[in-house]
Coordinates of C-alpha atoms in Angstrom, one line a residue:
Chain A
M9 CA -2.2 4.0 -41.3
P10 CA -5.0 1.6 -39.6
E11 CA -6.2 3.3 -37.1
L12 CA -8.8 2.8 -34.1
Q13 CA -10.4 5.1 -32.1
I14 CA -11.6 4.1 -28.1
I15 CA -14.3 5.9 -27.1
G16 CA -16.1 5.4 -23.6
I17 CA -19.6 6.1 -22.8
T18 CA -19.9 8.3 -19.8
D19 CA -24.1 9.5 -18.7
I20 CA -25.7 5.9 -17.6
P21 CA -26.8 5.6 -14.5
E22 CA -26.7 3.1 -12.3
I23 CA -28.2 0.0 -13.4
Q24 CA -31.3 -1.7 -11.7
P25 CA -32.3 -5.2 -12.3
G26 CA -34.9 -5.6 -15.1
D27 CA -33.6 -2.1 -16.9
D28 CA -33.1 -2.2 -20.3
L29 CA -29.5 -2.1 -21.7
P30 CA -29.9 -1.4 -25.2
E31 CA -32.5 1.5 -24.6
I32 CA -29.7 2.5 -22.5
L33 CA -26.9 2.9 -24.5
L34 CA -28.8 4.2 -27.3
R35 CA -29.5 6.8 -24.8
A36 CA -26.5 7.2 -23.7
L37 CA -24.7 7.3 -27.4
S38 CA -27.2 10.4 -28.2
Q39 CA -26.5 12.7 -25.4
Q40 CA -23.2 12.1 -26.0
G41 CA -24.2 13.2 -29.7
R42 CA -23.4 9.9 -30.6
A43 CA -24.5 7.4 -33.1
L44 CA -23.9 3.6 -33.3
E45 CA -22.4 2.5 -36.8
D46 CA -22.3 -1.0 -38.9
R47 CA -18.9 -2.3 -37.6
D48 CA -18.5 -1.2 -34.3
I49 CA -18.1 -3.1 -31.0
L50 CA -19.7 -2.1 -27.6
V51 CA -17.4 -3.6 -25.2
I52 CA -19.9 -3.6 -21.4
K53 CA -18.7 -5.0 -18.1
Q54 CA -20.1 -7.9 -16.8
K55 CA -21.0 -5.7 -14.0
I56 CA -23.8 -4.3 -15.5
V57 CA -25.2 -6.9 -17.1
S58 CA -25.8 -8.9 -14.6
K59 CA -27.5 -6.8 -12.8
A60 CA -29.7 -6.1 -15.6
E61 CA -30.0 -10.0 -15.2
G62 CA -31.1 -9.8 -11.5
R63 CA -28.6 -12.1 -10.6
L64 CA -27.7 -11.3 -7.6
V65 CA -27.7 -12.3 -4.7
R66 CA -29.4 -10.3 -1.0
L67 CA -26.1 -11.0 1.7
K68 CA -28.8 -11.0 4.1
E69 CA -30.8 -13.8 2.4
V70 CA -27.7 -16.7 2.1
I71 CA -27.3 -18.9 4.8
P72 CA -23.9 -20.2 4.9
S73 CA -22.7 -23.9 5.0
E74 CA -19.8 -25.4 7.6
F75 CA -17.3 -25.6 4.3
A76 CA -18.0 -21.8 3.9
I77 CA -17.5 -20.1 7.4
H78 CA -14.3 -22.6 7.4
L79 CA -13.3 -20.7 4.8
A80 CA -14.4 -17.8 5.0
R81 CA -11.8 -17.4 8.3
Q82 CA -9.2 -18.5 5.8
M83 CA -10.3 -15.7 3.4
G84 CA -11.0 -12.1 5.8
K85 CA -14.3 -12.6 4.3
D86 CA -18.3 -12.9 5.3
P87 CA -18.6 -17.0 5.4
R88 CA -21.9 -15.4 3.2
H89 CA -20.1 -14.4 0.2
V90 CA -17.8 -17.2 0.5
E91 CA -21.4 -19.3 0.2
V92 CA -22.3 -18.1 -2.8
I93 CA -18.8 -18.1 -4.6
L94 CA -19.2 -22.2 -3.9
R95 CA -22.7 -22.2 -5.3
E96 CA -21.1 -21.0 -8.6
T97 CA -17.8 -23.2 -8.3
K98 CA -17.7 -26.4 -10.4
R99 CA -14.2 -26.5 -9.5
V100 CA -11.4 -25.7 -7.2
V101 CA -8.5 -25.4 -9.3
K102 CA -6.6 -23.7 -6.5
M103 CA -7.8 -22.9 -2.6
D104 CA -4.1 -20.8 -1.3
R105 CA -3.0 -18.4 0.5
G106 CA -6.8 -16.4 1.6
L107 CA -6.7 -16.9 -2.3
L108 CA -10.1 -19.4 -4.2
I109 CA -9.1 -19.9 -8.3
V110 CA -11.7 -21.5 -9.7
E111 CA -13.8 -23.0 -12.9
T112 CA -17.5 -21.6 -12.5
W113 CA -20.1 -23.5 -14.1
H114 CA -19.5 -21.9 -17.2
G115 CA -15.3 -23.0 -18.0
F116 CA -14.3 -19.4 -16.8
V117 CA -11.3 -19.8 -14.6
C118 CA -11.2 -16.8 -12.0
A119 CA -11.2 -15.7 -8.8
N120 CA -13.7 -16.5 -6.9
A121 CA -15.9 -17.4 -9.3
G122 CA -16.4 -13.9 -10.8
V123 CA -18.9 -13.4 -7.7
D124 CA -18.5 -9.2 -6.4
E125 CA -19.8 -7.8 -3.8
S126 CA -21.9 -4.7 -4.9
N127 CA -24.7 -2.1 -4.1
V128 CA -28.5 -1.9 -5.1
A129 CA -30.5 0.1 -3.9
G130 CA -28.2 1.0 -0.6
Q131 CA -28.7 -3.1 -0.1
E132 CA -25.8 -4.7 0.1
V133 CA -26.4 -7.8 -3.2
L134 CA -23.5 -10.2 -4.9
S135 CA -23.6 -9.9 -8.4
L136 CA -22.8 -13.3 -10.1
L137 CA -21.9 -13.2 -13.7
P138 CA -24.3 -13.6 -16.2
L139 CA -25.8 -16.9 -16.6
D140 CA -25.1 -17.4 -20.6
P141 CA -22.7 -14.3 -20.9
D142 CA -22.3 -15.3 -25.3
E143 CA -26.6 -15.5 -24.5
S144 CA -26.6 -11.8 -22.8
A145 CA -24.8 -10.6 -25.0
Y146 CA -26.8 -11.8 -28.9
G147 CA -29.2 -9.9 -26.5
I148 CA -28.3 -7.2 -27.1
R149 CA -26.8 -7.5 -30.3
E150 CA -29.9 -8.6 -32.1
K151 CA -32.0 -5.7 -30.3
L152 CA -29.8 -3.2 -31.0
L153 CA -29.9 -4.2 -34.7
R154 CA -33.3 -3.9 -34.3
Q155 CA -33.6 -1.0 -33.1
T156 CA -31.6 1.0 -34.9
G157 CA -31.1 -1.0 -38.0
V158 CA -26.9 -1.2 -36.8
S159 CA -25.3 -4.0 -36.7
V160 CA -22.7 -4.0 -33.8
A161 CA -20.3 -6.6 -31.8
V162 CA -20.4 -6.8 -28.7
I163 CA -18.5 -8.1 -25.7
I164 CA -19.5 -8.6 -22.2
S165 CA -16.3 -7.6 -20.3
D166 CA -14.6 -9.3 -17.0
T167 CA -11.4 -8.3 -14.7
F168 CA -9.6 -11.0 -14.2
G169 CA -6.5 -12.5 -12.7
R170 CA -3.3 -13.8 -14.4
P171 CA -1.0 -16.6 -14.4
W172 CA 3.1 -15.5 -13.2
R173 CA 2.0 -11.6 -14.2
E174 CA 0.5 -8.6 -11.4
G175 CA -1.7 -6.8 -12.2
L176 CA -5.4 -7.8 -13.8
V177 CA -6.3 -7.0 -17.5
D178 CA -10.3 -7.4 -18.4
I179 CA -11.1 -10.5 -20.6
A180 CA -14.1 -11.4 -22.9
L181 CA -16.4 -12.9 -21.2
G182 CA -19.4 -13.0 -23.4
V183 CA -19.0 -12.5 -27.9
S184 CA -21.8 -12.0 -30.5
G185 CA -20.8 -10.5 -34.2
L186 CA -17.4 -11.9 -34.9
K187 CA -14.8 -14.6 -33.7
P188 CA -13.2 -13.7 -30.8
I189 CA -10.2 -16.2 -31.6
K190 CA -8.3 -14.7 -35.3
D191 CA -6.7 -17.3 -36.7
Y192 CA -3.6 -16.4 -38.3
R193 CA -2.3 -20.2 -39.3
G194 CA -1.3 -21.3 -42.8
Q195 CA -0.6 -16.8 -43.1
P196 CA 2.4 -15.5 -45.0
D197 CA 3.7 -13.0 -42.1
A198 CA 5.0 -9.6 -43.5
Y199 CA 8.9 -11.1 -44.8
G200 CA 6.6 -14.3 -46.3
R201 CA 6.8 -16.9 -44.3
L202 CA 4.1 -19.2 -43.1
L203 CA 3.0 -19.1 -40.2
K204 CA 2.8 -21.2 -37.7
A205 CA 1.0 -21.3 -33.9
T206 CA -1.1 -18.0 -34.2
E207 CA -4.1 -17.6 -32.6
I208 CA -4.9 -14.5 -31.5
A209 CA -7.8 -13.4 -28.8
I210 CA -8.8 -10.7 -30.3
A211 CA -12.2 -10.2 -28.6
D212 CA -9.6 -10.5 -24.9
E213 CA -7.7 -7.7 -26.4
L214 CA -11.0 -5.9 -27.3
A215 CA -12.1 -6.1 -23.7
S216 CA -8.3 -4.9 -22.9
A217 CA -8.3 -2.0 -24.9
A218 CA -11.8 -1.0 -23.5
E219 CA -10.5 -1.2 -20.7
L220 CA -7.9 1.7 -21.1
V221 CA -11.0 4.0 -21.7
M222 CA -13.7 2.7 -18.4
G223 CA -11.5 2.5 -15.0
K224 CA -12.8 1.6 -12.0
T225 CA -13.8 4.7 -10.7
E226 CA -14.9 6.6 -13.6
G227 CA -18.2 4.9 -13.5
I228 CA -17.9 4.5 -17.3
P229 CA -19.0 0.7 -17.8
V230 CA -19.4 0.4 -21.7
A231 CA -16.3 1.8 -24.9
L232 CA -17.2 2.2 -28.3
I233 CA -14.2 0.8 -30.3
R234 CA -14.3 2.0 -34.0
G235 CA -12.0 1.4 -37.3
Y236 CA -11.4 -2.4 -35.6
P237 CA -11.7 -4.6 -39.3
Y238 CA -12.9 -7.6 -38.8
T239 CA -15.9 -9.8 -40.4
L240 CA -19.3 -10.1 -38.9
E241 CA -20.1 -13.5 -38.2
K242 CA -21.1 -15.9 -35.6
G243 CA -19.1 -15.8 -32.9
K244 CA -18.6 -17.4 -28.7
G245 CA -16.6 -16.6 -25.8
T246 CA -17.2 -19.6 -24.6
E247 CA -14.2 -20.5 -28.0
L248 CA -11.7 -18.7 -25.2
I249 CA -12.6 -21.3 -22.8
R250 CA -9.0 -23.8 -23.1
P251 CA -10.5 -27.4 -23.3
A252 CA -9.6 -29.7 -20.2
E253 CA -8.1 -31.6 -22.9
K254 CA -5.5 -29.0 -24.7
D255 CA -5.3 -26.8 -20.8
L256 CA -1.4 -27.8 -19.8
F257 CA -2.7 -26.1 -16.6
R258 CA -5.7 -28.2 -15.2
Chain B
M3 CA -16.2 11.5 -22.8
P4 CA -12.8 9.5 -22.7
E5 CA -11.3 8.7 -26.1
L6 CA -8.2 7.4 -27.3
Q7 CA -6.8 6.7 -30.9
I8 CA -4.8 3.1 -31.5
I9 CA -3.0 4.4 -34.6
G10 CA -0.9 1.7 -36.2
I11 CA 3.3 2.8 -38.3
T12 CA 3.5 1.6 -41.8
D13 CA 6.7 2.4 -43.7
I14 CA 8.9 0.7 -41.4
P15 CA 11.7 -1.0 -43.1
E16 CA 12.5 -4.3 -42.7
I17 CA 15.5 -4.3 -39.7
Q18 CA 19.4 -5.3 -39.7
P19 CA 21.4 -5.4 -36.4
G20 CA 22.7 -2.0 -35.9
D21 CA 19.8 0.2 -36.6
D22 CA 18.7 2.7 -35.1
L23 CA 14.9 2.4 -34.5
P24 CA 13.8 6.1 -32.6
E25 CA 15.4 7.6 -36.7
I26 CA 13.2 4.6 -38.9
L27 CA 10.1 5.8 -36.2
L28 CA 10.4 9.7 -36.4
R29 CA 11.1 8.3 -39.8
A30 CA 8.2 6.5 -40.6
L31 CA 5.7 9.0 -38.7
S32 CA 7.0 12.0 -41.5
Q33 CA 6.3 10.4 -43.6
Q34 CA 2.7 9.4 -42.6
G35 CA 2.8 13.7 -41.6
R36 CA 2.3 12.5 -38.0
A37 CA 4.7 14.3 -35.0
L38 CA 5.3 12.6 -31.9
E39 CA 3.0 14.2 -29.0
D40 CA 4.3 14.9 -25.7
R41 CA 1.7 11.8 -23.4
D42 CA 2.0 9.7 -26.5
I43 CA 2.7 5.8 -26.0
L44 CA 4.6 3.5 -28.4
V45 CA 4.2 0.5 -28.3
I46 CA 6.8 -1.1 -30.4
K47 CA 7.5 -5.2 -30.8
Q48 CA 9.8 -7.1 -29.8
K49 CA 10.4 -8.7 -33.3
I50 CA 12.2 -5.6 -34.0
V51 CA 13.4 -4.8 -31.0
S52 CA 15.7 -7.7 -31.1
K53 CA 16.7 -7.2 -34.2
A54 CA 18.0 -4.2 -34.3
E55 CA 20.1 -5.0 -31.1
G56 CA 21.5 -8.4 -32.5
R57 CA 19.9 -10.4 -30.3
L58 CA 20.0 -13.3 -32.8
V59 CA 21.1 -16.2 -33.3
R60 CA 23.3 -17.7 -37.0
L61 CA 21.0 -21.0 -36.9
K62 CA 24.7 -22.9 -38.9
E63 CA 26.4 -21.6 -36.1
V64 CA 24.3 -23.4 -33.2
I65 CA 25.6 -27.7 -31.9
P66 CA 22.7 -29.0 -30.0
S67 CA 22.9 -30.8 -27.0
E68 CA 22.1 -34.2 -26.4
F69 CA 19.2 -33.8 -24.3
A70 CA 18.0 -30.4 -27.1
I71 CA 18.0 -33.2 -29.8
H72 CA 15.6 -35.7 -27.7
L73 CA 13.2 -32.5 -27.0
A74 CA 13.9 -31.6 -30.7
R75 CA 11.9 -35.4 -31.1
Q76 CA 9.6 -34.7 -29.5
M77 CA 8.4 -31.3 -30.4
G78 CA 8.5 -31.3 -33.8
K79 CA 11.4 -28.6 -34.2
D80 CA 15.2 -28.7 -35.4
P81 CA 17.6 -29.4 -33.1
R82 CA 19.4 -26.2 -32.9
H83 CA 16.5 -24.2 -32.6
V84 CA 15.5 -25.8 -28.9
E85 CA 18.5 -25.8 -28.0
V86 CA 18.9 -22.3 -28.5
I87 CA 15.7 -21.9 -26.2
L88 CA 16.9 -23.8 -23.9
R89 CA 20.1 -21.6 -23.4
E90 CA 17.0 -18.7 -23.0
T91 CA 15.8 -21.4 -20.2
K92 CA 16.5 -20.3 -15.9
R93 CA 14.1 -22.9 -15.4
V94 CA 11.2 -25.4 -16.8
V95 CA 7.6 -24.8 -15.9
K96 CA 5.5 -27.7 -18.3
M97 CA 6.9 -29.6 -21.0
D98 CA 4.1 -31.6 -22.5
R99 CA 2.3 -32.3 -25.4
G100 CA 5.7 -31.2 -27.5
L101 CA 5.5 -27.5 -25.6
L102 CA 7.5 -25.6 -23.9
I103 CA 6.6 -23.5 -20.9
V104 CA 9.5 -21.9 -19.5
E105 CA 10.5 -19.3 -17.8
T106 CA 13.2 -17.5 -19.5
W107 CA 16.5 -15.3 -18.1
H108 CA 14.1 -12.9 -16.7
G109 CA 11.6 -13.7 -15.1
F110 CA 9.2 -14.9 -17.9
V111 CA 6.9 -17.2 -18.2
C112 CA 6.5 -18.0 -22.1
A113 CA 6.5 -20.9 -24.5
N114 CA 10.0 -20.9 -26.1
A115 CA 12.1 -18.8 -24.1
G116 CA 10.4 -16.6 -27.1
V117 CA 12.9 -17.7 -29.3
D118 CA 11.2 -17.0 -33.1
E119 CA 11.7 -18.4 -36.6
S120 CA 12.9 -15.6 -38.3
N121 CA 14.9 -14.3 -41.7
V122 CA 18.3 -11.9 -41.7
A123 CA 19.3 -10.9 -45.2
G124 CA 18.2 -14.0 -46.2
Q125 CA 19.3 -16.4 -44.3
E126 CA 18.1 -18.8 -41.2
V127 CA 17.8 -17.3 -37.2
L128 CA 16.5 -16.7 -34.1
S129 CA 16.0 -13.8 -32.2
L130 CA 16.3 -13.7 -29.2
L131 CA 14.6 -11.7 -26.5
P132 CA 16.3 -8.7 -25.9
L133 CA 18.7 -9.2 -22.8
D134 CA 16.7 -5.6 -20.7
P135 CA 13.5 -4.9 -22.7
D136 CA 13.0 -2.7 -19.9
E137 CA 16.5 -1.2 -20.7
S138 CA 15.8 -1.4 -25.2
A139 CA 12.2 1.1 -23.6
Y140 CA 14.5 3.1 -21.8
G141 CA 16.7 4.1 -25.1
I142 CA 14.2 4.1 -27.0
R143 CA 12.6 6.7 -24.8
E144 CA 15.1 8.5 -24.1
K145 CA 16.6 9.1 -27.9
L146 CA 13.2 10.6 -29.3
L147 CA 13.0 13.3 -26.0
R148 CA 16.4 14.0 -27.1
Q149 CA 15.1 14.5 -31.3
T150 CA 12.2 15.5 -30.5
G151 CA 12.0 17.2 -26.6
V152 CA 8.2 15.4 -26.6
S153 CA 8.3 12.8 -23.6
V154 CA 6.1 9.7 -24.6
A155 CA 6.3 6.1 -22.2
V156 CA 7.9 3.2 -25.0
I157 CA 6.4 -0.6 -24.3
I158 CA 7.7 -3.2 -26.2
S159 CA 5.1 -5.7 -26.5
D160 CA 5.3 -9.4 -27.4
T161 CA 3.0 -12.8 -28.1
F162 CA 2.2 -14.9 -24.7
G163 CA 0.0 -17.3 -24.7
R164 CA -2.3 -17.7 -21.5
P165 CA -3.5 -21.1 -19.5
W166 CA -6.9 -21.9 -19.2
R167 CA -7.9 -19.4 -22.2
E168 CA -7.6 -19.7 -26.5
G169 CA -5.5 -18.1 -28.0
L170 CA -2.4 -15.4 -28.1
V171 CA -2.4 -11.7 -26.5
D172 CA 0.4 -8.5 -26.6
I173 CA 1.9 -8.1 -23.4
A174 CA 4.7 -5.7 -22.2
L175 CA 7.7 -6.8 -22.3
G176 CA 9.8 -3.7 -21.7
V177 CA 8.1 -0.2 -20.2
S178 CA 9.3 3.3 -20.1
G179 CA 8.2 6.2 -19.1
L180 CA 4.4 5.0 -17.2
K181 CA 4.1 2.8 -14.3
P182 CA 2.5 -0.8 -16.3
I183 CA 0.3 -0.8 -12.7
K184 CA -2.2 1.0 -12.1
D185 CA -3.5 0.9 -8.7
Y186 CA -6.9 1.5 -7.1
R187 CA -7.0 0.0 -3.8
G188 CA -8.1 2.5 -1.2
Q189 CA -10.1 4.5 -3.7
P190 CA -13.7 4.7 -4.0
D191 CA -15.9 2.9 -6.8
A192 CA -18.8 5.2 -9.3
Y193 CA -20.8 4.0 -5.7
G194 CA -19.1 5.2 -3.3
R195 CA -18.1 2.0 -2.3
L196 CA -13.2 1.3 -1.6
L197 CA -12.3 -1.2 -4.1
K198 CA -10.1 -3.5 -2.2
A199 CA -7.4 -5.1 -4.7
T200 CA -7.9 -3.9 -7.4
E201 CA -4.3 -3.4 -9.6
I202 CA -4.8 -2.7 -13.4
A203 CA -2.0 -3.9 -15.4
I204 CA -2.5 -1.1 -17.7
A205 CA 1.3 -1.9 -20.1
D206 CA -0.3 -5.3 -20.9
E207 CA -3.9 -4.2 -21.8
L208 CA -1.8 -0.7 -24.1
A209 CA -0.7 -3.5 -25.3
S210 CA -3.3 -5.8 -26.6
A211 CA -4.8 -2.9 -27.5
A212 CA -2.1 -1.6 -30.1
E213 CA -1.7 -6.1 -31.4
L214 CA -5.3 -5.0 -32.9
V215 CA -3.9 -2.0 -35.3
M216 CA -0.9 -4.5 -35.6
G217 CA -2.1 -7.7 -37.1
K218 CA 0.6 -11.0 -37.9
T219 CA 0.8 -10.1 -41.3
E220 CA 0.5 -6.8 -42.5
G221 CA 4.3 -5.7 -40.9
I222 CA 3.5 -3.0 -38.9
P223 CA 5.5 -3.6 -35.8
V224 CA 4.7 0.2 -33.9
A225 CA 1.6 1.7 -32.5
L226 CA 0.8 5.2 -31.2
I227 CA -1.4 5.6 -28.3
R228 CA -2.7 9.0 -28.1
G229 CA -5.3 9.9 -25.5
Y230 CA -4.5 7.8 -22.5
P231 CA -4.1 10.0 -19.6
Y232 CA -1.2 9.0 -17.1
T233 CA 1.4 10.7 -15.0
L234 CA 5.1 10.7 -16.7
E235 CA 6.5 8.2 -14.2
K236 CA 10.0 5.8 -13.8
G237 CA 8.2 1.8 -14.5
K238 CA 9.6 -1.1 -15.6
G239 CA 8.4 -3.9 -16.9
T240 CA 9.9 -6.5 -14.8
E241 CA 7.0 -5.5 -12.0
L242 CA 4.6 -7.1 -14.3
I243 CA 6.2 -10.1 -12.8
R244 CA 4.8 -12.2 -10.7
P245 CA 7.3 -12.5 -7.6
A246 CA 7.8 -16.6 -7.2
E247 CA 6.6 -16.1 -3.3
K248 CA 3.3 -14.8 -4.8
D249 CA 2.6 -17.1 -7.2
L250 CA 0.3 -19.9 -6.8
F251 CA 1.0 -21.3 -10.2
R252 CA 4.8 -21.7 -10.3

């Protein structure tokens, strides 16, 4: 009777550049009367990681290019916002109907390169994805380990759209402490039949599961997943990015 | 402190055509000393729904077409298997490198039209997706309601690949009892900023969350999700299928 719990961590204040996220997480947990346990998984929204890392651009400091001004008209966005999206873009995957789907410098394919409007201390800013979400996850995991002696896995999550299906789901940008893909190939299924091509993106599923307690309006940017069996292993969110040569939908 | 539980339902026997799934679920739950509660969500793997509904084709009764024989060589599959995939196909989305991504008659875009090898009573069969997964979900929900007086939502899940990302995740094929998409547009976020385009595919996230306790080898085809707040509403899995005119990646 496998069972897991997903717990939303409340009482996390608005994050400012330079904030010590692991410290803030531990404080919020203790306010809930909870402590981390070995093999817990922490799922943390990209937005607060980006804020803590200062991955922010003040809108008023951006000078848009001609191309950004042109696109901004189609997209109904501020040209400075579009300028920042283009700076975060390695390759445009699709540009149509006011939508801009790009490949970021990390290799993520998503709308608007993950650039998002935000507020920091009353100023209009744009938040960018962390420079290296795996490194962000690793840093948080290591600091929590040092402070508490407890080994948890960390997933940095973000909300992405998908082709063919309506609605967005949370996926894993950065991962530390577990393999993001569970590989069943060659194992027998419940009926003894060998499984052929079953690699499950568990880090994405964990991110989606965490979103269910976070919501969008509740100010819950962190969830704790307890009871999911995994082995402590090196793993990176970049393993979830399909290499160009394997991708039918480049 | 929002919290939800995901519980894998064990002791579900191998399903045969004609089996009464709601009856079998209730028996398995009671063997675990559990009972359904109002607002529980049951996530049920497509495979056992298809088996119960007799959506099976005996391999030895299939005569492959010339085109199926041709494709089967590229795909390294049995031509009869490919023949059945083609019969379930409305439109080929991509045919490359031995992979066949199609749109099914329901509108799902997936590999091999959801046709899967299976065993029923020792015979080689192919399982097809349910004819109408929303109807399947509705039927199970209604029967559980009649038998127990308890209102649960039901999601029929399947494992799908995605462009751009490695690994598969579980998504919702059929839904009954909840809206599959949570629409935050126009609501203020935690900082008072109006959310613009945030529709979350919660039914897909619930299916992914359920997969985490099911796995592929453990023979756990049903999960119970408890503690997720939702309002009882009409909703269909087909709402998750992006209409052609809105899809940039047809």
